[in-house]
Short mmCIF file of C-alpha atoms and ligand atoms in Angstrom, two decimals:
data_model
loop_
_atom_site.label_atom_id
_atom_site.label_comp_id
_atom_site.label_asym_id
_atom_site.label_seq_id
_atom_site.Cartn_x
_atom_site.Cartn_y
_atom_site.Cartn_z
CA MET A 1 -27.10 21.63 -58.15
CA ILE A 2 -29.60 23.68 -59.93
CA ILE A 3 -28.42 25.60 -62.57
CA MET A 4 -29.95 28.99 -62.22
CA LYS A 5 -31.47 30.91 -64.75
CA ILE A 6 -29.29 34.44 -65.17
CA ASN A 7 -32.14 36.87 -66.31
CA LYS A 8 -29.65 39.88 -65.42
CA PHE A 9 -26.55 39.95 -65.44
CA THR A 10 -24.45 42.89 -64.23
CA VAL A 11 -21.26 44.13 -64.17
CA ILE A 12 -20.17 47.20 -61.92
CA GLY A 13 -16.91 49.51 -63.13
CA ALA A 14 -16.66 49.78 -66.78
CA GLY A 15 -12.73 50.00 -67.25
CA THR A 16 -10.68 48.06 -68.26
CA MET A 17 -11.89 44.77 -66.93
CA GLY A 18 -15.30 45.55 -66.77
CA HIS A 19 -15.90 46.26 -70.48
CA GLY A 20 -14.40 43.33 -71.31
CA ILE A 21 -16.49 41.16 -69.17
CA ALA A 22 -19.46 43.21 -70.34
CA GLU A 23 -18.73 42.11 -73.12
CA LEU A 24 -17.65 38.29 -72.63
CA ALA A 25 -21.16 38.26 -71.47
CA LEU A 26 -22.86 39.97 -74.23
CA ILE A 27 -21.40 37.37 -76.02
CA ALA A 28 -22.48 34.51 -74.09
CA GLY A 29 -26.04 35.86 -74.94
CA TYR A 30 -27.09 37.30 -71.62
CA GLU A 31 -28.70 40.65 -70.85
CA VAL A 32 -26.17 43.26 -69.30
CA TRP A 33 -26.53 45.76 -66.83
CA LEU A 34 -23.16 47.68 -66.86
CA ASN A 35 -22.61 50.67 -64.59
CA ASP A 36 -19.99 53.12 -64.07
CA VAL A 37 -19.88 56.85 -61.92
CA ASN A 38 -20.73 58.75 -65.49
CA ASP A 39 -22.27 58.63 -68.73
CA GLU A 40 -18.87 59.67 -70.58
CA ILE A 41 -17.31 56.30 -69.22
CA LEU A 42 -20.47 54.37 -70.02
CA LYS A 43 -20.27 55.63 -73.76
CA ASN A 44 -16.50 54.98 -73.77
CA ALA A 45 -17.04 51.70 -72.53
CA LEU A 46 -19.89 50.50 -75.16
CA ASN A 47 -17.34 52.12 -78.04
CA LYS A 48 -14.58 49.37 -77.09
CA ILE A 49 -17.07 46.59 -76.70
CA LYS A 50 -18.66 47.75 -80.23
CA TRP A 51 -14.75 47.53 -82.05
CA SER A 52 -14.04 44.71 -80.11
CA LEU A 53 -17.22 42.62 -81.43
CA THR A 54 -16.44 44.06 -84.71
CA GLU A 55 -12.94 42.74 -84.93
CA LEU A 56 -13.94 38.92 -83.16
CA GLN A 57 -16.78 39.45 -86.35
CA LYS A 58 -14.25 40.01 -89.22
CA LYS A 59 -11.67 37.12 -87.48
CA GLY A 60 -15.01 35.17 -88.26
CA LYS A 61 -14.67 33.95 -83.82
CA LEU A 62 -18.42 35.57 -83.46
CA LYS A 63 -21.37 33.35 -83.61
CA GLY A 64 -24.65 35.90 -84.33
CA GLU A 65 -24.57 39.60 -85.54
CA THR A 66 -22.78 42.34 -83.33
CA ASP A 67 -25.90 44.86 -83.56
CA GLN A 68 -27.99 42.19 -82.24
CA ILE A 69 -25.83 40.85 -79.41
CA LEU A 70 -25.14 45.01 -78.71
CA SER A 71 -29.14 45.38 -78.29
CA ARG A 72 -28.61 43.42 -74.96
CA ILE A 73 -26.66 45.41 -72.65
CA HIS A 74 -28.19 48.60 -70.88
CA THR A 75 -25.90 50.94 -69.80
CA THR A 76 -26.63 52.99 -66.79
CA SER A 77 -24.62 55.23 -64.16
CA ASN A 78 -27.40 54.37 -61.23
CA LEU A 79 -26.10 51.77 -58.91
CA GLU A 80 -29.36 51.20 -57.56
CA GLU A 81 -30.92 50.22 -60.86
CA ALA A 82 -27.93 48.33 -62.22
CA LEU A 83 -28.10 45.95 -59.00
CA LYS A 84 -31.94 45.67 -58.73
CA ASP A 85 -33.04 42.14 -58.89
CA THR A 86 -29.64 40.94 -60.69
CA ASP A 87 -29.34 36.51 -60.68
CA PHE A 88 -25.30 37.41 -61.43
CA MET A 89 -22.87 40.58 -60.43
CA VAL A 90 -19.69 40.54 -61.15
CA GLU A 91 -17.82 44.14 -59.32
CA ALA A 92 -14.51 45.56 -61.47
CA VAL A 93 -14.56 49.30 -59.54
CA ILE A 94 -11.31 50.31 -58.64
CA GLU A 95 -9.21 48.17 -55.96
CA ASP A 96 -10.28 49.70 -52.65
CA ILE A 97 -11.85 47.65 -50.15
CA ASN A 98 -14.65 50.41 -48.80
CA LEU A 99 -15.88 51.00 -52.13
CA LYS A 100 -16.33 47.28 -53.23
CA SER A 101 -17.82 47.02 -49.13
CA LYS A 102 -20.50 49.94 -50.44
CA ILE A 103 -21.37 48.12 -53.80
CA PHE A 104 -21.57 44.76 -51.65
CA ALA A 105 -24.17 46.01 -49.68
CA LYS A 106 -26.18 47.79 -52.10
CA ALA A 107 -26.19 44.43 -53.97
CA ASP A 108 -26.86 42.62 -50.76
CA GLU A 109 -30.11 44.75 -50.10
CA VAL A 110 -31.58 44.91 -53.76
CA SER A 111 -30.86 41.43 -55.21
CA ASP A 112 -30.68 37.46 -54.36
CA GLY A 113 -28.40 36.77 -56.99
CA ILE A 114 -24.51 35.77 -56.81
CA LEU A 115 -22.07 38.03 -56.15
CA ALA A 116 -18.31 37.95 -57.43
CA THR A 117 -15.62 40.39 -57.51
CA ASN A 118 -13.13 40.77 -59.77
CA THR A 119 -10.67 41.72 -56.55
CA SER A 120 -6.87 41.44 -57.50
CA SER A 121 -5.57 41.14 -53.84
CA LEU A 122 -8.23 41.95 -51.64
CA PRO A 123 -10.15 39.17 -49.38
CA ILE A 124 -13.19 37.88 -50.61
CA SER A 125 -14.40 37.39 -46.86
CA GLU A 126 -13.36 40.72 -45.74
CA ILE A 127 -15.93 42.28 -48.50
CA ALA A 128 -17.86 39.95 -47.72
CA GLU A 129 -18.57 41.26 -44.62
CA SER A 130 -20.50 43.95 -45.87
CA THR A 131 -23.34 41.96 -46.37
CA LYS A 132 -26.21 39.82 -44.94
CA LYS A 133 -25.39 36.34 -46.98
CA PRO A 134 -22.15 35.94 -47.42
CA GLU A 135 -22.54 32.34 -49.05
CA ARG A 136 -23.41 33.85 -52.15
CA VAL A 137 -19.85 36.06 -52.28
CA ILE A 138 -17.30 35.12 -54.42
CA GLY A 139 -13.88 35.93 -55.80
CA MET A 140 -14.30 35.59 -59.88
CA HIS A 141 -10.41 36.62 -61.01
CA PHE A 142 -10.32 37.24 -64.81
CA PHE A 143 -6.99 37.82 -66.39
CA ASN A 144 -6.08 41.25 -69.14
CA PRO A 145 -7.76 41.63 -71.54
CA PRO A 146 -10.48 39.23 -70.36
CA VAL A 147 -11.96 39.04 -74.07
CA LEU A 148 -8.92 37.02 -75.15
CA MET A 149 -7.44 35.41 -71.61
CA PRO A 150 -8.50 31.95 -71.32
CA LEU A 151 -8.32 32.03 -67.52
CA VAL A 152 -10.71 32.53 -64.14
CA GLU A 153 -9.57 32.17 -60.67
CA ILE A 154 -12.24 31.12 -58.71
CA ILE A 155 -12.36 31.99 -55.15
CA LYS A 156 -14.06 30.98 -52.40
CA GLY A 157 -14.41 33.33 -49.27
CA LYS A 158 -14.71 31.63 -45.67
CA LEU A 159 -18.26 31.29 -46.44
CA THR A 160 -18.95 31.19 -49.42
CA SER A 161 -21.62 27.76 -50.17
CA ASP A 162 -20.58 25.20 -52.28
CA ASN A 163 -23.62 25.85 -54.54
CA THR A 164 -22.22 29.18 -55.54
CA VAL A 165 -19.24 27.80 -56.13
CA LYS A 166 -20.80 25.27 -57.99
CA GLU A 167 -23.09 27.79 -60.44
CA THR A 168 -19.95 30.61 -60.59
CA PHE A 169 -18.31 27.81 -62.25
CA GLN A 170 -20.73 27.08 -65.09
CA VAL A 171 -20.81 30.76 -65.10
CA THR A 172 -17.34 30.68 -65.98
CA LYS A 173 -17.65 27.67 -68.51
CA ASN A 174 -20.78 30.02 -70.30
CA LEU A 175 -18.05 32.57 -70.71
CA GLY A 176 -16.47 30.80 -72.74
CA LYS A 177 -13.65 30.40 -69.91
CA GLU A 178 -11.55 27.99 -67.72
CA PRO A 179 -11.95 28.20 -64.22
CA VAL A 180 -9.53 27.06 -61.66
CA LEU A 181 -10.33 26.96 -58.45
CA ALA A 182 -8.71 28.54 -54.73
CA LYS A 183 -10.44 26.75 -52.16
CA LYS A 184 -9.30 29.73 -49.08
CA ASP A 185 -9.15 33.00 -49.74
CA ILE A 186 -5.47 33.62 -49.27
CA PRO A 187 -3.71 36.85 -50.44
CA GLY A 188 -2.87 36.90 -54.43
CA PHE A 189 -4.84 33.57 -54.76
CA ILE A 190 -2.48 31.36 -57.40
CA VAL A 191 -0.98 32.91 -60.37
CA THR A 192 0.51 36.24 -58.48
CA ARG A 193 1.76 34.43 -55.97
CA ILE A 194 3.38 32.34 -58.11
CA LEU A 195 4.31 35.66 -60.76
CA PHE A 196 5.95 37.41 -57.25
CA ARG A 197 7.47 34.11 -56.55
CA LEU A 198 9.28 34.81 -59.87
CA LEU A 199 9.77 38.42 -59.65
CA GLU A 200 11.65 37.58 -56.04
CA THR A 201 14.22 35.31 -57.31
CA SER A 202 14.77 37.42 -60.56
CA CYS A 203 14.97 40.95 -57.89
CA TYR A 204 17.47 38.60 -55.89
CA LEU A 205 19.57 37.68 -59.13
CA VAL A 206 19.63 41.22 -60.32
CA GLU A 207 20.49 43.11 -56.69
CA SER A 208 23.23 40.43 -55.85
CA GLY A 209 25.19 41.08 -59.05
CA LYS A 210 24.90 37.51 -60.77
CA ALA A 211 22.82 38.54 -64.07
CA THR A 212 21.46 41.49 -65.91
CA ILE A 213 17.81 42.30 -66.25
CA GLU A 214 18.13 41.50 -69.82
CA ASP A 215 19.87 37.80 -68.60
CA VAL A 216 17.35 36.91 -66.83
CA ASP A 217 14.65 37.52 -69.06
CA TYR A 218 16.65 35.96 -72.02
CA THR A 219 17.08 32.87 -69.76
CA ALA A 220 13.53 32.43 -68.92
CA LYS A 221 12.31 33.31 -72.33
CA THR A 222 14.76 30.59 -73.87
CA GLU A 223 15.34 28.03 -71.14
CA LEU A 224 11.99 27.95 -69.95
CA GLY A 225 9.78 29.28 -72.76
CA PHE A 226 7.98 32.24 -70.45
CA PRO A 227 6.69 34.33 -73.32
CA MET A 228 7.61 37.84 -71.73
CA GLY A 229 10.10 36.41 -69.64
CA VAL A 230 10.16 38.26 -66.15
CA PHE A 231 10.74 41.80 -65.88
CA LEU A 232 9.06 42.65 -69.01
CA LEU A 233 5.71 41.04 -68.14
CA GLN A 234 5.78 43.14 -64.92
CA ASP A 235 6.39 46.49 -67.67
CA ASN A 236 3.22 44.92 -69.08
CA ILE A 237 0.96 44.65 -66.56
CA GLY A 238 2.60 47.51 -64.75
CA ILE A 239 4.82 48.45 -61.92
CA ASP A 240 2.26 50.59 -60.52
CA VAL A 241 -0.75 47.78 -60.35
CA ASP A 242 2.05 45.38 -59.48
CA TYR A 243 3.73 47.42 -56.65
CA LEU A 244 0.36 47.99 -54.76
CA ILE A 245 -0.79 44.86 -55.00
CA MET A 246 2.18 43.33 -53.79
CA ASN A 247 2.30 45.85 -50.44
CA SER A 248 -1.82 44.66 -50.11
CA MET A 249 -0.88 41.11 -50.17
CA THR A 250 2.23 42.13 -47.37
CA LYS A 251 0.40 43.84 -45.63
CA ARG A 252 -1.90 40.70 -45.05
CA GLY A 253 0.84 37.84 -44.21
CA PHE A 254 1.98 37.10 -47.34
CA GLU A 255 6.41 37.15 -47.13
CA ILE A 256 8.84 38.23 -50.01
CA TYR A 257 12.05 39.47 -50.60
CA ASN A 258 12.13 43.10 -50.96
CA CYS A 259 12.59 43.78 -54.20
CA GLU A 260 14.28 47.14 -54.32
CA ILE A 261 14.59 47.80 -57.85
CA ILE A 262 11.10 47.42 -57.74
CA LYS A 263 10.55 50.26 -55.56
CA GLU A 264 12.72 52.55 -57.15
CA LYS A 265 10.53 52.06 -60.56
CA PHE A 266 7.32 53.07 -58.42
CA GLU A 267 8.69 56.12 -56.74
CA LYS A 268 10.35 57.66 -60.41
CA LYS A 269 7.14 56.53 -61.92
CA GLU A 270 8.60 54.21 -64.31
CA TYR A 271 5.65 52.43 -64.63
CA GLY A 272 6.12 50.35 -67.51
CA VAL A 273 4.53 49.90 -71.27
CA LYS A 274 1.95 52.62 -69.91
CA SER A 275 4.77 55.58 -68.76
CA GLY A 276 7.20 54.70 -71.72
CA LYS A 277 9.36 53.48 -69.65
CA GLY A 278 9.83 50.86 -66.64
CA PHE A 279 12.80 48.10 -66.54
CA TYR A 280 12.90 48.41 -70.60
CA THR A 281 12.45 51.13 -72.57
CA HIS A 282 9.10 51.06 -74.97
CA PRO A 283 8.52 49.57 -77.19
CA ALA A 284 11.13 46.61 -75.81
CA LYS A 285 11.22 43.24 -76.77
CA ILE A 286 13.51 40.24 -74.90
CA VAL A 287 16.93 40.14 -78.08
CA SER A 288 19.87 39.30 -76.00
CA GLY A 289 21.38 38.05 -72.59
CA LYS A 290 23.44 35.60 -71.36
CA ILE A 291 22.11 32.47 -70.07
CA ILE A 292 21.96 31.84 -66.81
CA ASP A 293 20.54 28.92 -64.71
CA PRO A 294 17.23 28.66 -65.63
CA SER A 295 15.95 26.72 -62.04
CA PHE A 296 17.40 29.59 -60.16
CA ILE A 297 14.21 31.34 -61.35
CA ILE A 298 11.97 29.39 -60.91
CA SER A 299 12.99 27.86 -57.52
CA SER A 300 10.70 29.84 -55.24
CA ALA A 301 7.84 29.49 -57.27
CA VAL A 302 7.74 25.66 -57.50
CA ASN A 303 8.07 26.30 -53.38
CA GLU A 304 5.03 27.86 -53.71
CA ALA A 305 3.06 25.70 -55.54
CA TYR A 306 4.20 23.09 -53.14
CA PHE A 307 2.88 25.45 -50.68
CA LEU A 308 -0.84 25.90 -52.32
CA LEU A 309 -0.58 22.20 -52.66
CA LYS A 310 0.07 21.29 -49.00
CA GLU A 311 -2.09 23.84 -47.27
CA ASP A 312 -4.87 22.05 -49.77
CA VAL A 313 -5.23 26.06 -52.13
CA ALA A 314 -5.67 24.39 -54.79
CA SER A 315 -5.01 21.05 -56.72
CA LYS A 316 -2.31 19.91 -58.65
CA ASP A 317 -4.15 19.99 -62.17
CA ASP A 318 -5.61 24.01 -61.46
CA ILE A 319 -1.97 25.25 -60.59
CA ASP A 320 -0.57 23.65 -63.59
CA LYS A 321 -3.59 25.26 -65.23
CA SER A 322 -2.89 28.48 -63.76
CA CYS A 323 0.76 29.06 -64.91
CA LYS A 324 -0.30 27.56 -68.52
CA LEU A 325 -3.45 29.63 -68.77
CA GLY A 326 -2.59 32.39 -66.66
CA LEU A 327 0.93 32.94 -67.16
CA GLY A 328 1.15 31.58 -70.94
CA TRP A 329 3.48 28.67 -69.53
CA PRO A 330 4.56 25.90 -72.42
CA LYS A 331 3.92 23.42 -69.44
CA GLY A 332 2.71 23.50 -66.12
CA ILE A 333 4.80 24.52 -62.74
CA PHE A 334 5.16 20.68 -61.28
CA ASP A 335 6.71 19.77 -65.22
CA TYR A 336 9.38 22.08 -64.83
CA ALA A 337 9.68 20.45 -61.03
CA ASN A 338 10.37 17.78 -62.14
CA GLN A 339 12.24 18.26 -65.03
CA ILE A 340 14.94 20.58 -62.38
CA GLY A 341 14.72 18.06 -59.99
CA LEU A 342 13.19 18.73 -56.31
CA ASP A 343 16.90 18.45 -54.53
CA LYS A 344 18.50 20.69 -56.97
CA ILE A 345 15.49 23.32 -56.04
CA ARG A 346 16.00 21.89 -52.75
CA ASN A 347 19.18 23.06 -52.70
CA ILE A 348 18.91 26.56 -54.35
CA LEU A 349 16.27 27.59 -51.92
CA GLU A 350 18.44 26.80 -48.60
CA PHE A 351 21.34 29.32 -50.48
CA LEU A 352 18.54 31.53 -50.65
CA GLU A 353 17.37 31.51 -47.38
CA LYS A 354 21.03 31.95 -45.86
CA GLU A 355 21.77 34.85 -48.69
CA THR A 356 18.72 36.17 -47.65
CA GLY A 357 17.78 35.78 -44.21
CA GLU A 358 14.14 35.18 -45.62
CA LYS A 359 12.78 32.36 -43.47
CA HIS A 360 9.67 31.57 -46.59
CA PHE A 361 12.58 30.07 -48.74
CA GLU A 362 12.09 27.10 -46.41
CA PRO A 363 11.41 24.34 -48.88
CA GLN A 364 7.46 22.76 -48.50
CA PHE A 365 8.04 19.74 -50.51
N1 LIG B 1 -6.16 45.71 -65.12
C1 LIG B 1 -5.96 44.34 -64.45
O1 LIG B 1 -4.73 43.78 -64.98
C2 LIG B 1 -6.73 43.69 -63.73
C3 LIG B 1 -7.02 41.82 -63.75
C4 LIG B 1 -7.89 41.79 -62.85
C5 LIG B 1 -8.06 42.14 -61.64
N2 LIG B 1 -8.45 43.54 -61.73
C6 LIG B 1 -9.26 43.96 -60.95
O2 LIG B 1 -10.39 44.18 -61.58
C7 LIG B 1 -10.64 45.76 -60.65
C8 LIG B 1 -11.00 46.93 -61.79
O3 LIG B 1 -9.50 47.39 -62.19
P1 LIG B 1 -8.93 48.29 -63.78
O4 LIG B 1 -8.30 47.65 -64.61
O5 LIG B 1 -10.73 47.67 -64.76
O6 LIG B 1 -9.52 49.77 -63.71
P2 LIG B 1 -9.83 50.66 -64.55
O7 LIG B 1 -9.61 52.11 -63.39
O8 LIG B 1 -9.90 50.44 -65.45
O9 LIG B 1 -11.81 51.05 -64.22
C9 LIG B 1 -11.98 50.62 -63.10
C10 LIG B 1 -13.33 51.45 -63.05
O10 LIG B 1 -14.35 51.42 -62.33
C11 LIG B 1 -14.87 52.62 -62.50
N3 LIG B 1 -15.76 52.97 -61.06
C12 LIG B 1 -14.73 53.93 -59.78
N4 LIG B 1 -15.75 54.42 -58.89
C13 LIG B 1 -17.25 53.73 -59.44
C14 LIG B 1 -18.44 53.50 -58.22
N5 LIG B 1 -18.50 54.26 -57.59
N6 LIG B 1 -19.50 52.59 -59.34
C15 LIG B 1 -19.09 52.38 -60.55
N7 LIG B 1 -17.91 52.49 -60.86
C16 LIG B 1 -16.85 52.95 -60.22
C17 LIG B 1 -14.22 53.48 -62.57
O11 LIG B 1 -14.68 54.77 -62.88
C18 LIG B 1 -13.26 52.81 -63.62
O12 LIG B 1 -14.18 53.20 -64.99
C19 LIG B 1 -9.82 46.23 -59.78
O13 LIG B 1 -10.80 45.57 -58.11
C20 LIG B 1 -8.46 45.52 -60.14
O14 LIG B 1 -8.05 44.92 -59.34
C21 LIG B 1 -7.41 44.09 -62.31
#
């Protein structure tokens, strides 16, 4: 493998994710071109990067001087200028397949570098169709906030070359992140699929009257060690974001229990922390609740982990790493499965299949 030299690192989209990814690339020592639709947004992004670098420096977590690091960033609202002859692009514009395709088509026209997308839910292979060289298109899914979250899911599209995967792994490590590989381009990759499985069992428990939102979260926090339970985590991610991603995944074949309480919150525009109210009124933390059987909450997520393994989407180690680094769990999902026992999980899944009529609960192990 030849590790490529990256003279130009481009980030398209300077929003929540884009400015964080640009900051990581700056810290890693790259010359960075950051693009968005206007100078006002770019100025804002630059201020956020400056603030964050200063904070890192105060905490002694930054090698080098803020000013010197910042001297390597070039901002432009001209897409072609940002993309021309780029060696590595990360696209982080809004989740819109037409817009992403347009950007990839332009990148394909004016550069020979690796073209990565930070999409949360769109198929890499669909985005790659807008290019003539789909072998250099790849998914690079960062978590929010990119500077602090240690995991990056790397997603191989149908036509992504092995070399593109290897180079992207190296770049991810250069950015100080831990890569995991989704070998197949399936909706939600690894972490989002597992997250939605937790949500569906939790929704079922609440909607069937077996537990309250507080019971689920208190149990998830105290018995499973999940830092934000299940519902409080949704409030933090944003119920609007989650609902749209879930719909995009179901449209592409992901089967999931129809969670009415999420839909209700979405329709009432109760999106969570960002709107002040979601499953909780904010600021909120998990303080009390009844302890229920934690195996119920995690059962469908365990099943999903076995599905990912069976379908050769990811390795056991990468699935465990994804849960620990992407969701902040104290241990991997297969550790929970061993601790609870697969017989017990099978019984719960069969119960869920019978109760809901949902075939996707069928045990995958
Ligand atoms: N926010 C998250 O938690 C998160 C996590 C992982 C992945 N993602 C994915 O990252 C991507 C970006 O999400 P975000 O949360 O940063 O969104 P955001 O809305 O904060 O930022 C998107 C940016 O794209 C810019 N943009 C729109 N049209 C553009 C164009 N034609 N050219 C250049 N820039 C343009 C917008 O002006 C905006 O600044 C999405 O695909 C999202 O699914 C988001």
